[in-house]
Short mmCIF file of C-alpha atoms in Angstrom, two decimals:
data_model
loop_
_atom_site.label_atom_id
_atom_site.label_comp_id
_atom_site.label_asym_id
_atom_site.label_seq_id
_atom_site.Cartn_x
_atom_site.Cartn_y
_atom_site.Cartn_z
CA MET A 1 7.30 8.74 23.83
CA LYS A 2 5.16 11.01 21.69
CA ALA A 3 2.27 9.42 19.82
CA ILE A 4 -0.92 10.30 17.99
CA GLY A 5 -4.02 8.26 18.75
CA LEU A 6 -7.76 8.25 19.23
CA LEU A 7 -10.34 7.24 21.81
CA LYS A 8 -13.40 8.07 19.69
CA TYR A 9 -13.99 7.35 16.02
CA LEU A 10 -14.96 10.74 14.60
CA SER A 11 -15.03 12.64 11.33
CA ILE A 12 -11.61 14.14 10.73
CA GLU A 13 -12.62 17.77 11.31
CA LYS A 14 -13.55 16.97 14.93
CA GLU A 15 -10.95 18.11 17.47
CA GLU A 16 -10.67 14.66 19.11
CA SER A 17 -10.56 12.61 15.89
CA LEU A 18 -6.78 12.38 16.43
CA ILE A 19 -4.97 13.64 19.51
CA ASP A 20 -1.36 14.16 20.61
CA ILE A 21 -0.54 11.94 23.58
CA GLU A 22 2.37 10.48 25.50
CA LEU A 23 2.81 6.73 26.03
CA PRO A 24 5.46 4.49 27.62
CA ARG A 25 8.27 3.51 25.27
CA PRO A 26 7.73 -0.18 24.39
CA ILE A 27 10.27 -2.95 24.98
CA PRO A 28 11.03 -5.49 22.22
CA LYS A 29 10.73 -9.22 22.89
CA GLY A 30 11.12 -12.29 20.68
CA ARG A 31 11.55 -11.29 17.04
CA ASP A 32 10.38 -7.71 17.53
CA LEU A 33 12.47 -4.68 16.64
CA LEU A 34 12.09 -1.33 18.39
CA VAL A 35 12.31 1.31 15.67
CA LYS A 36 12.79 5.04 16.18
CA ILE A 37 10.38 6.46 13.61
CA GLU A 38 11.83 9.08 11.25
CA ALA A 39 8.98 9.30 8.72
CA ILE A 40 5.54 7.82 8.08
CA SER A 41 3.16 7.84 5.14
CA ILE A 42 -0.62 7.96 5.13
CA ASN A 43 -2.72 5.36 3.30
CA PRO A 44 -6.45 4.92 2.63
CA VAL A 45 -6.46 2.12 5.24
CA ASP A 46 -5.54 4.72 7.89
CA VAL A 47 -8.63 6.73 6.98
CA LYS A 48 -10.82 3.63 6.78
CA VAL A 49 -9.84 2.42 10.27
CA ARG A 50 -10.34 5.90 11.73
CA ALA A 51 -13.74 6.43 10.06
CA PRO A 52 -16.68 7.35 12.36
CA LYS A 53 -18.29 4.45 14.20
CA GLU A 54 -20.08 3.81 17.49
CA LYS A 55 -17.10 2.67 19.48
CA ILE A 56 -14.98 4.14 22.27
CA GLU A 57 -11.51 2.81 23.08
CA LYS A 58 -10.50 2.34 26.73
CA GLU A 59 -6.87 2.98 25.83
CA PRO A 60 -5.62 5.20 22.98
CA LYS A 61 -5.60 3.39 19.64
CA ILE A 62 -2.55 4.23 17.56
CA LEU A 63 -3.05 4.09 13.80
CA GLY A 64 -0.52 4.16 10.98
CA TRP A 65 1.38 1.45 9.15
CA ASP A 66 3.99 2.78 6.73
CA ALA A 67 7.23 3.87 8.37
CA SER A 68 10.97 4.23 8.01
CA GLY A 69 13.45 4.63 10.82
CA ILE A 70 16.38 3.27 12.82
CA VAL A 71 16.52 0.08 14.90
CA VAL A 72 17.34 1.08 18.50
CA GLU A 73 16.67 -2.24 20.31
CA VAL A 74 16.08 -5.86 19.25
CA GLY A 75 14.29 -8.81 20.81
CA GLU A 76 16.29 -11.83 22.00
CA GLU A 77 15.26 -13.96 18.99
CA CYS A 78 16.05 -11.44 16.22
CA GLU A 79 18.22 -12.77 13.39
CA SER A 80 18.01 -10.29 10.51
CA PHE A 81 18.67 -6.86 12.04
CA LYS A 82 20.85 -5.17 14.63
CA VAL A 83 20.87 -1.85 16.48
CA GLY A 84 21.64 0.98 14.08
CA ASP A 85 20.12 -0.60 10.98
CA GLU A 86 17.98 1.66 8.81
CA VAL A 87 14.67 -0.01 7.94
CA PHE A 88 11.30 0.48 6.28
CA TYR A 89 8.09 -1.52 6.66
CA ALA A 90 4.26 -1.49 6.72
CA GLY A 91 3.61 -3.12 10.09
CA SER A 92 0.61 -5.22 11.12
CA ILE A 93 -3.01 -4.11 11.30
CA THR A 94 -3.46 -6.18 14.47
CA ARG A 95 -0.85 -4.21 16.48
CA PRO A 96 -0.37 -0.56 17.53
CA GLY A 97 0.56 1.59 14.55
CA THR A 98 3.36 3.89 13.50
CA TYR A 99 1.94 7.24 14.60
CA SER A 100 4.44 7.02 17.47
CA GLU A 101 8.01 8.06 18.18
CA TYR A 102 9.07 4.44 18.80
CA HIS A 103 7.40 1.37 17.35
CA LEU A 104 7.52 -2.41 17.76
CA VAL A 105 7.46 -4.52 14.61
CA ASP A 106 8.19 -8.17 13.80
CA GLU A 107 11.46 -8.38 11.87
CA ARG A 108 9.90 -10.83 9.41
CA ILE A 109 7.91 -8.02 7.79
CA VAL A 110 10.72 -5.43 7.81
CA GLY A 111 13.08 -4.55 4.98
CA ARG A 112 16.40 -2.73 4.61
CA LYS A 113 15.83 0.93 3.79
CA PRO A 114 17.07 1.86 0.30
CA ASN A 115 20.51 3.45 0.55
CA THR A 116 19.72 5.99 -2.14
CA LEU A 117 16.53 7.33 -0.52
CA SER A 118 15.85 9.57 2.45
CA TYR A 119 13.63 8.37 5.29
CA SER A 120 10.72 10.33 3.82
CA GLU A 121 11.18 8.89 0.35
CA SER A 122 11.45 5.38 1.82
CA ALA A 123 8.36 5.73 4.02
CA ALA A 124 6.22 6.22 0.90
CA LEU A 125 6.90 2.70 -0.31
CA PRO A 126 6.28 -0.29 1.99
CA LEU A 127 2.50 -0.81 2.13
CA THR A 128 1.91 -0.01 -1.51
CA ALA A 129 4.98 -1.91 -2.69
CA ILE A 130 4.00 -5.03 -0.75
CA THR A 131 0.43 -4.79 -2.04
CA ALA A 132 1.51 -4.31 -5.64
CA TRP A 133 4.18 -7.03 -5.51
CA GLU A 134 1.88 -9.61 -3.91
CA ALA A 135 -0.95 -8.75 -6.30
CA LEU A 136 1.20 -9.04 -9.41
CA PHE A 137 3.55 -11.87 -8.57
CA ASP A 138 1.77 -13.92 -5.87
CA ARG A 139 -1.93 -13.53 -6.75
CA LEU A 140 -1.82 -13.01 -10.54
CA ASP A 141 1.23 -15.30 -10.87
CA ILE A 142 2.94 -13.01 -13.36
CA GLU A 143 6.26 -14.46 -14.45
CA LEU A 144 9.26 -12.67 -12.97
CA ILE A 145 12.14 -15.12 -13.30
CA ASN A 146 11.77 -15.61 -17.08
CA LYS A 147 10.21 -12.38 -18.35
CA VAL A 148 10.52 -13.08 -22.10
CA GLU A 149 6.85 -14.02 -22.58
CA ASN A 150 5.59 -10.96 -20.71
CA GLU A 151 6.30 -8.59 -23.60
CA PHE A 152 3.41 -10.26 -25.44
CA LYS A 153 1.02 -9.90 -22.48
CA ASN A 154 -0.87 -6.90 -21.24
CA ILE A 155 -2.25 -5.74 -17.92
CA LEU A 156 -4.95 -3.22 -17.09
CA ILE A 157 -4.32 -1.33 -13.84
CA ILE A 158 -7.49 0.39 -12.65
CA GLY A 159 -6.66 3.45 -10.54
CA GLY A 160 -3.11 3.88 -11.78
CA ALA A 161 -2.32 7.22 -10.14
CA GLY A 162 -2.97 6.18 -6.54
CA GLY A 163 -0.38 4.88 -4.11
CA VAL A 164 -0.59 1.21 -5.11
CA GLY A 165 -1.09 1.99 -8.78
CA SER A 166 1.99 4.19 -8.85
CA ILE A 167 4.24 1.34 -7.75
CA ALA A 168 2.29 -1.39 -9.59
CA ILE A 169 2.89 0.35 -12.92
CA GLN A 170 6.63 0.39 -12.25
CA LEU A 171 6.74 -3.25 -11.17
CA ALA A 172 4.65 -4.33 -14.17
CA LYS A 173 7.08 -2.44 -16.40
CA TYR A 174 10.00 -4.16 -14.64
CA ALA A 175 8.30 -7.49 -15.39
CA GLY A 176 8.13 -6.59 -19.08
CA LEU A 177 4.35 -6.30 -19.45
CA HIS A 178 2.46 -4.00 -21.79
CA ILE A 179 0.59 -1.64 -19.45
CA ILE A 180 -2.78 0.07 -19.76
CA ALA A 181 -3.63 2.27 -16.78
CA THR A 182 -6.81 4.16 -15.99
CA ALA A 183 -6.84 7.85 -15.06
CA SER A 184 -9.41 10.57 -15.64
CA ARG A 185 -7.69 13.93 -15.06
CA GLN A 186 -4.86 15.37 -17.13
CA GLU A 187 -2.53 15.49 -14.12
CA THR A 188 -3.18 11.82 -13.29
CA ARG A 189 -2.83 10.81 -16.94
CA ASP A 190 0.53 12.58 -17.06
CA TRP A 191 1.58 10.90 -13.79
CA VAL A 192 0.89 7.33 -14.94
CA LYS A 193 2.54 7.92 -18.31
CA LYS A 194 5.62 9.24 -16.51
CA LEU A 195 5.73 6.06 -14.41
CA GLY A 196 5.67 3.81 -17.47
CA ALA A 197 2.09 3.20 -18.62
CA ASP A 198 1.97 2.49 -22.37
CA HIS A 199 -1.65 3.61 -22.71
CA VAL A 200 -4.12 5.48 -20.51
CA ILE A 201 -7.91 5.07 -20.58
CA ASN A 202 -10.68 6.71 -18.58
CA HIS A 203 -12.27 4.60 -15.81
CA TYR A 204 -15.57 6.47 -16.22
CA GLN A 205 -16.04 5.20 -19.77
CA SER A 206 -16.43 1.77 -21.39
CA PHE A 207 -13.19 -0.19 -21.13
CA LYS A 208 -14.06 -2.33 -24.13
CA ASN A 209 -14.65 0.62 -26.46
CA GLN A 210 -11.53 2.46 -25.36
CA LEU A 211 -9.37 -0.63 -25.75
CA ALA A 212 -10.85 -1.24 -29.20
CA ASP A 213 -9.67 2.24 -30.18
CA LEU A 214 -6.19 1.06 -29.18
CA GLN A 215 -6.68 -2.14 -31.23
CA ILE A 216 -6.69 -4.22 -28.04
CA ASN A 217 -9.52 -6.75 -27.71
CA GLU A 218 -8.72 -8.30 -24.35
CA VAL A 219 -6.20 -8.21 -21.51
CA ASP A 220 -4.30 -11.03 -19.84
CA PHE A 221 -4.37 -9.49 -16.36
CA ILE A 222 -6.41 -6.90 -14.48
CA LEU A 223 -5.40 -5.27 -11.22
CA CYS A 224 -8.36 -3.41 -9.71
CA LEU A 225 -7.35 -0.71 -7.23
CA ASN A 226 -10.56 1.30 -7.28
CA ASN A 227 -14.25 0.43 -6.81
CA THR A 228 -14.59 -3.26 -7.63
CA ASP A 229 -18.39 -2.95 -7.86
CA GLN A 230 -18.28 -0.14 -10.41
CA HIS A 231 -15.80 -1.84 -12.71
CA TRP A 232 -16.88 -5.49 -12.38
CA ASN A 233 -18.85 -5.80 -15.63
CA ASN A 234 -16.20 -3.84 -17.54
CA MET A 235 -13.57 -6.25 -16.24
CA GLY A 236 -15.63 -9.29 -17.19
CA GLU A 237 -15.99 -8.01 -20.75
CA ILE A 238 -12.30 -7.51 -21.45
CA ILE A 239 -10.54 -10.23 -19.49
CA LYS A 240 -8.95 -12.79 -21.76
CA PRO A 241 -10.15 -16.41 -21.58
CA GLN A 242 -8.16 -18.02 -18.77
CA GLY A 243 -7.02 -14.55 -17.71
CA LYS A 244 -6.71 -13.38 -14.13
CA ILE A 245 -8.26 -10.52 -12.15
CA CYS A 246 -7.04 -9.30 -8.76
CA SER A 247 -8.70 -6.64 -6.61
CA ILE A 248 -7.68 -4.94 -3.39
CA VAL A 249 -11.02 -3.11 -2.92
CA GLU A 250 -13.76 -4.97 -1.07
CA ASN A 251 -17.15 -4.99 -2.76
CA LYS A 252 -20.39 -3.70 -1.28
CA GLU A 253 -22.67 -5.38 -3.79
CA PHE A 254 -23.01 -8.98 -4.99
CA LEU A 255 -20.31 -9.88 -7.51
CA ASP A 256 -21.69 -12.08 -10.26
CA LEU A 257 -18.85 -14.56 -10.74
CA ASN A 258 -20.84 -16.21 -13.53
CA ILE A 259 -19.54 -13.60 -15.95
CA LEU A 260 -16.12 -15.26 -15.60
CA LYS A 261 -17.32 -18.88 -15.94
CA ASN A 262 -17.24 -19.36 -19.71
CA LYS A 263 -13.81 -17.79 -19.86
CA SER A 264 -12.47 -19.95 -17.00
CA ALA A 265 -11.08 -16.69 -15.67
CA THR A 266 -9.61 -16.35 -12.19
CA PHE A 267 -10.62 -13.79 -9.56
CA VAL A 268 -8.47 -13.34 -6.46
CA TRP A 269 -8.19 -10.87 -3.59
CA GLU A 270 -5.01 -9.21 -2.32
CA PHE A 271 -4.74 -7.98 1.27
CA MET A 272 -1.19 -7.18 2.30
CA PHE A 273 -1.89 -7.69 6.02
CA THR A 274 -2.88 -11.35 5.53
CA ARG A 275 0.58 -12.70 6.27
CA SER A 276 1.16 -10.65 9.42
CA MET A 277 -2.45 -10.99 10.62
CA TYR A 278 -2.42 -14.79 10.50
CA HIS A 279 1.32 -15.35 11.03
CA THR A 280 1.38 -17.49 7.90
CA ASP A 281 4.23 -19.93 7.37
CA ASP A 282 5.59 -17.67 4.62
CA MET A 283 5.31 -14.44 6.62
CA ILE A 284 9.04 -13.75 6.14
CA LYS A 285 8.43 -13.36 2.40
CA GLN A 286 7.57 -9.73 3.12
CA HIS A 287 11.07 -9.23 4.54
CA PHE A 288 12.63 -10.58 1.34
CA LEU A 289 10.12 -8.71 -0.81
CA LEU A 290 10.98 -5.36 0.79
CA ASN A 291 14.69 -6.08 0.44
CA LYS A 292 14.08 -6.70 -3.28
CA ILE A 293 12.20 -3.40 -3.56
CA SER A 294 15.14 -1.70 -1.86
CA GLU A 295 17.54 -3.33 -4.32
CA LEU A 296 15.44 -2.23 -7.32
CA ILE A 297 15.30 1.32 -5.96
CA ASP A 298 19.07 1.46 -5.47
CA LYS A 299 19.62 0.11 -9.00
CA GLY A 300 17.30 2.75 -10.46
CA GLU A 301 14.80 0.19 -11.76
CA ILE A 302 11.92 1.81 -9.84
CA LYS A 303 11.51 5.05 -7.90
CA THR A 304 9.72 6.34 -4.83
CA THR A 305 6.12 7.45 -5.29
CA ILE A 306 6.19 10.31 -2.77
CA ASN A 307 4.26 13.29 -4.13
CA LYS A 308 3.66 15.43 -1.02
CA LYS A 309 5.70 15.87 2.16
CA LEU A 310 4.40 17.37 5.40
CA SER A 311 5.95 18.10 8.81
CA PRO A 312 5.97 17.62 11.79
CA ILE A 313 4.43 14.29 12.84
CA ASN A 314 1.63 15.42 15.13
CA ALA A 315 -2.17 15.26 15.27
CA ALA A 316 -2.73 18.45 13.29
CA THR A 317 -0.49 17.37 10.40
CA ILE A 318 -1.91 13.84 10.27
CA LYS A 319 -5.43 15.29 10.21
CA GLU A 320 -4.41 17.38 7.21
CA ALA A 321 -3.15 14.25 5.46
CA HIS A 322 -6.34 12.32 6.27
CA GLN A 323 -8.43 15.13 4.81
CA LEU A 324 -6.39 15.02 1.61
CA ILE A 325 -6.82 11.24 1.34
CA GLU A 326 -10.58 11.60 1.89
CA THR A 327 -10.89 13.79 -1.22
CA GLY A 328 -10.13 10.69 -3.31
CA SER A 329 -7.98 12.76 -5.66
CA THR A 330 -4.48 12.33 -4.25
CA ILE A 331 -1.67 11.32 -6.57
CA GLY A 332 1.13 9.08 -5.34
CA LYS A 333 1.88 9.13 -1.59
CA ILE A 334 1.68 11.66 1.26
CA VAL A 335 4.59 11.45 3.73
CA ILE A 336 5.04 13.11 7.12
CA GLU A 337 8.43 13.50 8.81
CA ASN A 338 9.87 14.65 12.18
CA PHE A 339 8.28 14.33 15.63
CA GLU A 340 7.63 17.74 17.14
CA GLY A 341 4.74 19.71 18.65
CA ASP A 342 2.64 19.66 21.78
CA LYS A 343 1.32 16.53 23.42
CA LYS A 344 -1.59 15.75 25.69
CA ILE A 345 -0.98 13.56 28.73
CA LEU A 346 -3.63 10.87 29.28
#
């Protein structure tokens, strides 16, 4: 099968940062599905894992997590899917990735592809949708069954125009929350408003002062999707007593949790690979979660966050996508479809 991998961790402009290769087609066992990949999307985690470091792989390392495609084989213990099913998923960071023509994935973290979306539109969703859903409803414990009280609560989403922010805004709107999103450029401000943000503030300015201009003194929830270190003090100032903060961005500096003490405020991390990495008892929740996302898409409650589509799936195209992600200014998701192009035999 065709695949795109690396042996050396190099800056993206280097010729060998990502290379076209050919690998044996894998065979599913246990609860694994073998999926023929139709489309993938590129996430910041792809770029982070590929980033330059002093390490050389003995065998090609295949990156990539978001994918949509068709089940072509199933392991002997599979219960939820059969050959021919259309699926979408975000995979596991501990296994070979989706930059490959065929891919093995545990069925417990796979969802039914939305009927109303193409493979490309579907591939934009899994990683960011899982992250946003877990952050909002598992980590921040936002009420979803009885949403009546949510209309009196507000959430600040820092980095609203990115991949996770774009779906988090929609899910927060679905939950009935009042939404403040951060964005700094006119095109990103327009994007988050289009997705459902009630207000937009600039993440380069004081949160407290901007919220005061909106006659908002504090927020019930904060979802930080950009630079936890930079925004920490701003978050501490505006979080409501007994409010909750969730971040997906690891910090480089010391976080002074004392600023949350008097407010008895909660701080929690979200990492969407936790369940698949540790094979947690509730790992299958990602299967149900993705099926719910698919249902909401097909009902028109939320929409895909694809904003750029490239083709074909090969090293050159993926390099282009990585370079775009590295600018830090992408809006929504970048998707790549169709396996074509030359390959290098290793």
